[in-house]
Tab-separated table of C-alpha atoms in Angstrom:
chain	number	residue	atom	x	y	z
A	1	ALA	CA	-30.091	270.376	249.067
A	2	CYS	CA	-29.203	269.071	245.927
A	3	ARG	CA	-33.332	269.896	245.545
A	4	ALA	CA	-33.021	272.756	246.359
A	5	MET	CA	-30.011	273.515	243.350
A	6	ALA	CA	-31.859	271.594	240.749
A	7	GLN	CA	-35.052	274.241	241.788
A	8	GLN	CA	-33.233	276.687	241.104
A	9	LEU	CA	-31.741	276.380	237.324
A	10	GLN	CA	-30.238	279.419	237.194
A	11	ARG	CA	-27.933	280.095	240.719
A	12	PRO	CA	-25.475	277.331	240.315
A	13	CYS	CA	-24.824	278.032	236.582
A	14	ARG	CA	-24.360	281.730	237.199
A	15	LEU	CA	-21.966	280.957	240.387
A	16	ALA	CA	-20.661	278.499	237.536
A	17	THR	CA	-19.678	280.222	235.288
A	18	TRP	CA	-18.116	283.234	237.263
A	19	ALA	CA	-15.956	280.754	238.626
A	20	ALA	CA	-14.997	279.368	235.294
A	21	ARG	CA	-13.712	283.040	234.423
A	22	ARG	CA	-11.391	283.546	237.190
A	23	HIS	CA	-10.250	280.271	236.697
A	24	VAL	CA	-10.056	279.964	233.665
A	25	ARG	CA	-6.166	281.704	232.403
A	26	SER	CA	-4.253	278.725	234.663
A	27	SER	CA	-7.149	275.994	234.272
A	28	MET	CA	-10.277	276.359	232.229
A	29	PRO	CA	-10.902	272.558	231.045
A	30	ALA	CA	-10.199	270.767	233.737
A	31	PHE	CA	-12.130	273.269	236.707
A	32	ALA	CA	-15.264	273.082	233.906
A	33	SER	CA	-15.109	269.159	233.712
A	34	SER	CA	-14.667	269.292	237.515
A	35	VAL	CA	-17.654	271.482	237.585
A	36	GLN	CA	-20.104	269.172	235.660
A	37	THR	CA	-19.058	266.684	237.217
A	38	ALA	CA	-20.796	267.766	240.576
A	39	CYS	CA	-23.173	269.045	239.109
A	40	ARG	CA	-24.268	265.721	237.173
A	41	SER	CA	-25.926	263.912	240.271
A	42	CYS	CA	-28.344	266.776	241.172
A	43	LEU	CA	-29.212	268.487	237.931
A	44	PRO	CA	-31.057	267.453	235.123
A	45	LEU	CA	-29.416	266.145	231.620
A	46	SER	CA	-30.621	269.768	229.781
A	47	SER	CA	-28.464	271.854	232.780
A	48	ILE	CA	-26.057	270.354	232.506
A	49	HIS	CA	-25.861	270.826	228.947
A	50	ASP	CA	-26.621	274.333	228.836
A	51	LEU	CA	-23.455	274.624	231.726
A	52	GLN	CA	-21.027	273.120	229.339
A	53	ARG	CA	-22.108	275.450	226.772
A	54	ARG	CA	-21.721	278.890	229.157
A	55	CYS	CA	-17.921	277.758	230.380
A	56	CYS	CA	-17.489	277.152	226.533
A	57	VAL	CA	-18.632	280.341	225.392
A	58	SER	CA	-16.808	282.389	227.893
A	59	GLU	CA	-13.835	280.330	227.935
A	60	THR	CA	-13.802	281.580	223.787
A	61	SER	CA	-14.654	285.135	225.506
A	62	LEU	CA	-12.472	285.440	227.523
A	63	LEU	CA	-9.942	284.181	225.344
A	64	VAL	CA	-10.715	286.470	222.633
A	65	SER	CA	-10.519	289.438	224.969
A	66	ALA	CA	-6.327	288.646	225.941
A	67	ARG	CA	-5.588	288.915	222.168
A	68	PRO	CA	-4.236	293.042	221.538
A	69	SER	CA	-8.130	294.583	221.499
A	70	SER	CA	-6.144	298.219	220.123
A	71	PHE	CA	-2.848	299.356	218.456
A	72	ARG	CA	-2.046	301.018	221.673
A	73	GLU	CA	-2.117	297.446	223.418
A	74	SER	CA	0.007	295.701	220.133
A	75	GLN	CA	3.742	294.440	221.064
A	76	GLU	CA	4.739	295.666	217.787
A	77	GLN	CA	4.226	298.714	218.246
A	78	VAL	CA	7.062	300.895	219.243
A	79	ALA	CA	7.064	304.580	221.189
A	80	LEU	CA	6.947	307.581	219.577
A	81	THR	CA	10.205	308.152	222.692
A	82	GLU	CA	12.175	305.191	221.667
A	83	ARG	CA	12.002	306.455	217.462
A	84	GLN	CA	12.083	309.736	218.313
A	85	GLU	CA	14.894	311.386	215.792
A	86	ALA	CA	14.648	314.769	216.696
A	87	PHE	CA	12.804	316.887	218.976
A	88	LEU	CA	10.654	320.159	217.774
A	89	LEU	CA	10.748	323.553	219.468
A	90	GLU	CA	7.407	326.216	218.897
A	91	ARG	CA	5.898	329.594	220.074
A	92	LEU	CA	9.844	330.664	219.996
A	93	PRO	CA	10.393	334.729	220.322
A	94	ARG	CA	11.120	335.268	216.301
A	95	SER	CA	14.515	337.181	217.594
A	96	TRP	CA	15.643	334.294	218.390
A	97	SER	CA	18.030	332.824	215.741
A	98	GLU	CA	20.296	329.073	216.251
A	99	ALA	CA	22.950	330.571	218.518
A	100	GLU	CA	20.370	331.249	221.553
A	101	ILE	CA	18.828	328.547	220.886
A	102	HIS	CA	21.740	325.867	221.468
A	103	SER	CA	22.998	328.534	224.706
A	104	CYS	CA	19.660	327.638	225.958
A	105	LEU	CA	19.870	323.975	225.208
A	106	GLN	CA	23.084	323.631	226.953
A	107	SER	CA	21.940	325.676	229.942
A	108	CYS	CA	19.783	322.832	230.737
A	109	GLY	CA	22.926	319.751	230.096
A	110	VAL	CA	21.905	318.843	226.401
A	111	ASP	CA	25.169	318.967	224.785
A	112	LEU	CA	24.260	319.126	220.800
A	113	GLY	CA	28.020	318.136	219.774
A	114	ASP	CA	31.028	320.302	217.731
A	115	ASP	CA	28.322	320.289	215.014
A	116	TRP	CA	25.606	322.303	217.070
A	117	GLN	CA	24.699	324.248	214.241
A	118	GLU	CA	24.006	321.293	211.784
A	119	ARG	CA	21.305	319.880	214.282
A	120	ILE	CA	19.580	322.935	214.694
A	121	LEU	CA	16.403	324.035	211.761
A	122	LEU	CA	15.560	327.417	212.091
A	123	MET	CA	11.767	328.003	210.191
A	124	ARG	CA	12.290	331.353	208.386
A	125	SER	CA	10.399	333.004	205.689
A	126	ARG	CA	11.976	334.594	202.392
A	127	LEU	CA	12.459	337.240	204.303
A	128	GLY	CA	14.814	335.830	206.154
A	129	VAL	CA	12.852	336.194	209.603
A	130	SER	CA	12.404	333.383	212.253
A	131	ILE	CA	9.280	331.752	212.597
A	132	GLY	CA	9.832	330.968	216.405
A	133	ARG	CA	9.594	326.756	214.685
A	134	ALA	CA	13.092	325.085	215.776
A	135	LEU	CA	14.150	321.783	214.970
A	136	VAL	CA	16.782	320.080	217.151
A	137	ALA	CA	18.691	316.669	215.447
A	138	PHE	CA	18.874	314.753	218.840
A	139	PRO	CA	17.417	311.590	219.592
A	140	ALA	CA	16.886	311.488	222.858
A	141	HIS	CA	13.797	312.567	225.292
A	142	VAL	CA	14.483	315.483	227.179
A	143	PRO	CA	11.578	317.279	227.653
A	144	HIS	CA	13.273	318.968	230.439
A	145	ALA	CA	14.726	321.158	228.135
A	146	LYS	CA	11.772	323.124	227.843
A	147	GLN	CA	11.733	324.760	231.164
A	148	ALA	CA	15.124	326.607	230.374
A	149	PHE	CA	12.991	328.055	227.068
A	150	PRO	CA	10.442	330.918	227.649
A	151	THR	CA	6.854	329.772	229.728
A	152	ALA	CA	4.973	329.391	226.020
A	153	THR	CA	7.606	327.796	224.236
A	154	THR	CA	5.996	324.095	223.502
A	155	TYR	CA	8.256	320.833	223.120
A	156	ARG	CA	6.988	317.773	221.510
A	157	PRO	CA	9.467	314.517	219.937
A	158	MET	CA	9.168	313.905	216.453
A	159	ASP	CA	10.369	310.437	214.449
A	160	ARG	CA	11.790	310.189	210.845
A	161	THR	CA	8.625	310.585	209.066
A	162	ASP	CA	7.784	314.042	210.905
A	163	VAL	CA	12.118	315.405	210.252
A	164	GLU	CA	11.091	314.611	206.979
A	165	ALA	CA	7.204	316.561	206.610
A	166	PHE	CA	9.297	319.505	208.795
A	167	VAL	CA	11.537	319.958	206.048
A	168	GLU	CA	9.759	319.735	203.462
A	169	GLN	CA	7.124	322.096	205.819
A	170	CYS	CA	10.141	324.591	205.679
A	171	GLU	CA	11.029	324.418	202.003
A	172	ARG	CA	7.859	325.083	200.897
A	173	PHE	CA	7.168	327.812	203.277
A	174	VAL	CA	10.491	329.385	202.397
A	175	ASN	CA	9.581	328.941	197.861
A	176	LEU	CA	5.267	330.126	199.068
A	177	SER	CA	5.649	333.076	196.967
A	178	GLU	CA	7.080	331.226	193.416
A	179	ASP	CA	4.966	328.778	194.450
A	180	LEU	CA	1.520	330.719	193.974
A	181	ARG	CA	2.867	333.265	191.040
A	182	ARG	CA	3.217	329.864	189.179
A	183	ILE	CA	0.028	328.569	190.104
A	184	ALA	CA	-1.435	332.487	189.202
A	185	ARG	CA	-0.292	331.610	185.249
A	186	PRO	CA	-3.732	332.254	182.941
A	187	ASP	CA	-4.002	328.788	181.456
A	188	CYS	CA	-4.365	327.290	185.138
A	189	PHE	CA	-6.938	329.383	186.012
A	190	LEU	CA	-9.902	326.766	185.753
A	191	ARG	CA	-7.631	323.869	186.237
A	192	VAL	CA	-6.460	324.450	190.090
A	193	ILE	CA	-9.233	322.769	192.602
A	194	THR	CA	-8.802	323.277	196.563
A	195	ILE	CA	-8.842	320.286	198.784
A	196	THR	CA	-9.971	320.848	202.786
A	197	GLU	CA	-9.749	319.150	205.829
A	198	VAL	CA	-5.790	317.829	204.453
A	199	PRO	CA	-4.143	316.504	208.099
A	200	SER	CA	-1.489	318.747	208.651
A	201	ASN	CA	1.043	316.644	208.732
A	202	TYR	CA	0.435	315.255	204.723
A	203	GLY	CA	2.922	316.639	202.053
A	204	ARG	CA	2.921	316.987	198.518
A	205	LYS	CA	3.782	313.262	197.660
A	206	ASP	CA	0.651	312.586	199.447
A	207	ILE	CA	-1.331	314.635	197.513
A	208	VAL	CA	-0.430	312.754	194.700
A	209	HIS	CA	-0.390	309.545	195.479
A	210	ILE	CA	-3.967	309.918	197.363
A	211	ILE	CA	-5.241	311.686	193.515
A	212	LYS	CA	-3.374	309.278	191.291
A	213	GLU	CA	-4.717	305.709	193.581
A	214	ARG	CA	-8.549	307.797	193.941
A	215	CYS	CA	-9.299	309.800	190.771
A	216	GLY	CA	-6.514	307.979	188.135
A	217	VAL	CA	-5.004	311.623	187.196
A	218	THR	CA	-0.753	311.995	187.501
A	219	VAL	CA	-0.403	315.426	189.298
A	220	ASP	CA	3.848	316.631	189.757
A	221	PRO	CA	4.631	317.592	193.212
A	222	LYS	CA	5.564	320.928	192.535
A	223	ASP	CA	1.608	321.907	191.207
A	224	VAL	CA	0.861	321.017	194.975
A	225	VAL	CA	0.828	323.963	196.438
A	226	PHE	CA	0.302	324.164	200.712
A	227	ARG	CA	-1.280	326.812	202.525
A	228	PHE	CA	0.200	328.225	205.523
A	229	LYS	CA	-1.111	329.359	208.568
A	230	ARG	CA	-0.137	331.741	211.539
A	231	TRP	CA	3.302	331.383	212.392
A	232	GLY	CA	4.744	328.582	209.597
A	233	ARG	CA	1.727	326.443	210.818
A	234	GLN	CA	0.897	324.094	207.261
A	235	SER	CA	-2.979	325.163	207.045
A	236	GLU	CA	-5.512	321.996	206.415
A	237	THR	CA	-6.212	323.782	202.469
A	238	CYS	CA	-3.847	322.931	200.249
A	239	TYR	CA	-4.638	323.914	195.663
A	240	VAL	CA	-3.757	321.329	192.764
A	241	VAL	CA	-3.042	322.317	189.376
A	242	CYS	CA	-4.596	319.576	187.296
A	243	PRO	CA	-3.228	318.575	183.611
A	244	SER	CA	-7.140	319.390	181.912
A	245	ASP	CA	-10.321	321.289	183.316
A	246	GLN	CA	-12.128	318.396	182.557
A	247	GLU	CA	-9.799	316.650	184.672
A	248	ALA	CA	-10.513	319.268	187.191
A	249	ASN	CA	-14.028	318.013	186.617
A	250	HIS	CA	-13.087	314.265	186.962
A	251	CYS	CA	-11.135	314.630	190.653
A	252	VAL	CA	-13.697	318.083	192.518
A	253	ALA	CA	-16.220	314.754	191.639
A	254	GLN	CA	-14.578	312.102	193.221
A	255	ILE	CA	-12.938	314.351	196.081
A	256	GLN	CA	-16.257	314.213	198.072
A	257	GLU	CA	-15.527	313.003	201.902
A	258	LEU	CA	-13.165	311.377	200.213
A	259	ALA	CA	-11.677	308.809	203.736
A	260	VAL	CA	-7.483	308.586	204.472
A	261	PRO	CA	-5.075	307.831	206.601
A	262	LYS	CA	-4.738	310.907	209.344
A	263	ARG	CA	-1.296	309.956	209.380
A	264	ALA	CA	-0.181	308.277	205.670
A	265	ALA	CA	2.974	307.063	206.853
A	266	HIS	CA	1.019	304.324	210.005
A	267	GLY	CA	-1.833	303.556	207.575
A	268	SER	CA	-5.136	302.966	209.306
A	269	LEU	CA	-3.963	303.036	213.139
A	270	PHE	CA	-4.627	306.809	213.142
A	271	GLY	CA	-8.457	307.112	211.935
A	272	ALA	CA	-8.985	308.477	208.879
A	273	ALA	CA	-9.578	311.897	207.831
A	274	PHE	CA	-12.086	313.123	204.980
A	275	LEU	CA	-11.316	315.057	202.024
A	276	TRP	CA	-13.593	317.566	199.900
A	277	SER	CA	-12.993	319.269	196.853
A	278	SER	CA	-14.008	322.211	194.878
A	279	ARG	CA	-13.419	325.561	193.194
A	280	ALA	CA	-13.519	327.612	195.957
A	281	THR	CA	-10.321	329.587	194.852
A	282	LEU	CA	-9.755	330.962	191.891
A	283	PHE	CA	-5.641	332.978	190.694
A	284	ALA	CA	-5.117	335.462	188.711
A	285	SER	CA	-2.155	337.825	188.607
A	286	HIS	CA	-1.323	340.548	185.948
A	287	PRO	CA	0.424	343.888	186.395
A	288	ASP	CA	-2.630	345.689	185.994
A	289	LEU	CA	-3.917	343.960	189.215
A	290	ASP	CA	-1.180	344.536	191.757
A	291	PHE	CA	-2.780	348.075	192.959
A	292	LEU	CA	-6.544	347.080	191.978
A	293	LEU	CA	-7.778	346.433	195.637
A	294	HIS	CA	-5.729	348.931	197.128
A	295	ASP	CA	-6.998	346.750	200.358
A	296	CYS	CA	-10.511	347.730	200.181
A	297	LYS	CA	-13.037	345.354	200.759
A	298	THR	CA	-16.046	346.619	198.776
A	299	TRP	CA	-14.800	344.280	195.125
A	300	VAL	CA	-16.559	341.336	194.046
A	301	PHE	CA	-15.097	339.589	190.971
A	302	THR	CA	-17.283	337.329	188.471
A	303	THR	CA	-16.237	335.290	185.370
A	304	GLY	CA	-18.134	333.487	182.496
A	305	TRP	CA	-18.753	337.098	180.655
A	306	GLN	CA	-18.841	337.189	177.084
A	307	GLU	CA	-15.495	337.477	175.454
A	308	ASP	CA	-15.856	340.809	173.324
A	309	MET	CA	-18.252	343.024	176.481
A	310	THR	CA	-17.115	345.753	177.116
A	311	VAL	CA	-17.014	346.935	180.701
A	312	ASP	CA	-19.698	350.192	179.640
A	313	GLU	CA	-21.990	346.423	178.244
A	314	PHE	CA	-21.354	345.488	181.339
A	315	LEU	CA	-21.902	348.312	184.164
A	316	GLN	CA	-25.275	348.206	181.796
A	317	VAL	CA	-26.680	344.460	181.934
A	318	MET	CA	-25.505	345.208	186.117
A	319	ASN	CA	-27.713	347.516	186.696
A	320	GLN	CA	-30.730	345.587	184.645
A	321	LEU	CA	-30.456	343.349	186.877
A	322	GLN	CA	-31.085	345.421	189.890
A	323	PHE	CA	-26.439	346.092	190.818
A	324	TYR	CA	-25.474	349.069	190.787
A	325	PRO	CA	-21.212	348.948	191.029
A	326	VAL	CA	-19.808	352.356	191.053
A	327	HIS	CA	-16.517	350.963	188.972
A	328	ALA	CA	-15.601	347.947	186.764
A	329	VAL	CA	-12.278	346.645	185.779
A	330	ARG	CA	-12.661	344.442	182.466
A	331	TYR	CA	-9.605	341.001	182.893
A	332	HIS	CA	-9.553	338.780	179.899
A	333	ILE	CA	-9.564	334.777	180.918
A	334	SER	CA	-7.652	332.858	178.176
A	335	ALA	CA	-8.080	329.987	179.593
A	336	ASP	CA	-11.672	329.732	178.281
A	337	ASN	CA	-11.968	332.852	176.485
A	338	SER	CA	-13.870	334.938	178.612
A	339	SER	CA	-14.335	337.579	180.305
A	340	SER	CA	-14.288	339.179	183.610
A	341	PHE	CA	-14.853	341.899	185.497
A	342	PHE	CA	-14.165	342.911	188.878
A	343	MET	CA	-16.735	345.450	190.070
A	344	LYS	CA	-16.508	347.723	192.832
A	345	PHE	CA	-19.332	349.043	195.611
A	346	GLU	CA	-20.126	352.622	197.212
A	347	GLU	CA	-17.239	352.393	199.734
A	348	MET	CA	-19.584	354.303	202.361
A	349	GLU	CA	-21.423	350.192	203.479
A	350	GLY	CA	-18.210	349.370	203.904
A	351	TRP	CA	-18.253	345.263	203.125
A	352	ALA	CA	-21.836	344.933	203.396
A	353	GLY	CA	-22.217	346.254	200.085
A	354	ALA	CA	-20.058	343.444	198.858
A	355	LYS	CA	-21.577	340.724	200.767
A	356	ARG	CA	-25.138	341.845	199.677
A	357	ALA	CA	-23.707	341.716	196.421
A	358	MET	CA	-21.984	337.425	196.352
A	359	THR	CA	-25.627	337.209	198.223
A	360	ARG	CA	-27.705	338.381	194.597
A	361	LEU	CA	-25.187	336.716	192.197
A	362	ARG	CA	-25.347	333.493	194.080
A	363	LYS	CA	-29.434	332.849	193.441
A	364	LEU	CA	-28.541	333.933	190.176
A	365	LYS	CA	-26.047	330.838	189.085
A	366	TRP	CA	-28.607	329.504	191.054
A	367	ARG	CA	-31.539	330.570	188.031
A	368	TRP	CA	-29.537	330.282	185.678
A	369	ARG	CA	-28.658	326.884	185.871
A	370	ILE	CA	-25.211	327.545	186.228
A	371	LYS	CA	-23.319	324.190	187.479
A	372	GLN	CA	-21.650	324.134	191.490
A	373	SER	CA	-18.470	323.211	189.575
A	374	THR	CA	-17.855	325.995	187.554
A	375	PRO	CA	-16.365	329.707	189.070
A	376	PHE	CA	-19.510	332.665	188.321
A	377	PHE	CA	-18.655	334.933	191.174
A	378	ALA	CA	-15.552	335.458	194.086
A	379	TYR	CA	-14.158	337.506	196.633
A	380	PRO	CA	-10.852	339.207	195.780
A	381	ARG	CA	-8.500	338.959	197.705
A	382	ARG	CA	-4.592	339.823	197.263
A	383	VAL	CA	-2.004	337.613	198.307
A	384	ASP	CA	-0.475	338.019	201.875
A	385	VAL	CA	2.071	340.381	201.097
A	386	HIS	CA	5.055	341.077	203.833
A	387	ARG	CA	7.767	343.582	203.648
A	388	ALA	CA	11.175	343.741	205.473
A	389	CYS	CA	10.780	347.187	207.074
A	390	GLU	CA	7.185	346.303	209.077
A	391	ASP	CA	7.382	344.235	212.053
A	392	ARG	CA	3.991	343.114	212.779
A	393	TYR	CA	1.798	341.730	209.650
A	394	GLU	CA	-1.109	342.575	208.177
A	395	ASP	CA	-2.614	339.143	207.569
A	396	GLU	CA	-1.835	338.130	211.170
A	397	MET	CA	-3.944	340.341	212.619
A	398	SER	CA	-7.576	339.738	213.320
A	399	GLU	CA	-8.565	343.681	213.491
A	400	GLY	CA	-10.311	343.977	210.238
A	401	ASP	CA	-11.246	340.270	209.038
A	402	SER	CA	-15.220	339.578	208.450
A	403	ASP	CA	-17.038	336.962	207.141
A	404	ILE	CA	-15.993	337.152	203.523
A	405	ASP	CA	-12.701	337.076	204.087
A	406	GLU	CA	-11.807	333.222	204.282
A	407	PRO	CA	-14.600	330.846	201.539
A	408	ILE	CA	-17.174	329.234	203.922
A	409	HIS	CA	-17.251	324.944	203.032
A	410	TYR	CA	-20.752	323.722	203.691
């Protein structure tokens, strides 16, 4: 038997290693020594050393794997239901008020007390219309409360960080019109940068902290404006007004695939997101431009032309470059003392004429060696306008969407 075991050297080592792994938590050192003593009389000395080495490696690997392998297994991790301070209800009917929400919660056994009006925060627009999102300050985890609401309603528990982010979103959503008009001032034309792929739980202070740490530029939190999606949800795009044109160029150069935590309050536990920045969005505001577009999709905007260029001179230059707009409107840019023009093409072609013109302007930008970060052309859109007499808003309709309405980031 000893001679047969000596001929098959690998087999007893595998059996001993498997047995050592099975009993490592109870008595790994004693079992390894007993296996070494039992095999000493039948195996050569080199085989005994090899077996001892394998047992030690197995013990080390098993001890390492016994530690928490991720943050979910860590003993310091606190479940969201244990640190919950409120819960969020989404996709509620827009006609509902705080009273309907309170009555539904009472019907399922959730008592908010006598001060229930102070415990329910309903997200509203500037016109006072409900968006269908409500925050209920109730620390207990009550997922069954969703059954008392309409079928499409969603329930999500929220901790203190999520509550602060939602309250800030409500404030920014109400003041969105003033923020857009402020960053559309003439002196901010070349100082606005667009940051995309921003996590939905980020706020103004988080963006300001990232720009300060990674770019060395100090930005006022009120100069960070987030875009909102349909139904009042925060978009992954925000607009930042930098102190100067040079600092804006510096931020655009630095924020390119910049790794940041997905949840700023928890560090790197939830993985990383990658931010991108560009000058993809320009803002202009003037009384003469309020009724210029009239929701027409055949306009194209171009900037960076000579300061004293007139409309007739511009049309002559465009005709020489084989651009044939039917109408042009001049707009002075005081930030760099240049001229910009709104060109209107034939409406019979639809938005295809504007798309063809933008394609040719992109080729001209490359041929004339214009920097990528320097704005040269854009597709103009009027900022979304909601009126009190409307039941359905145009920006929430997808019938008239086209592939040039939204900026494309590569």
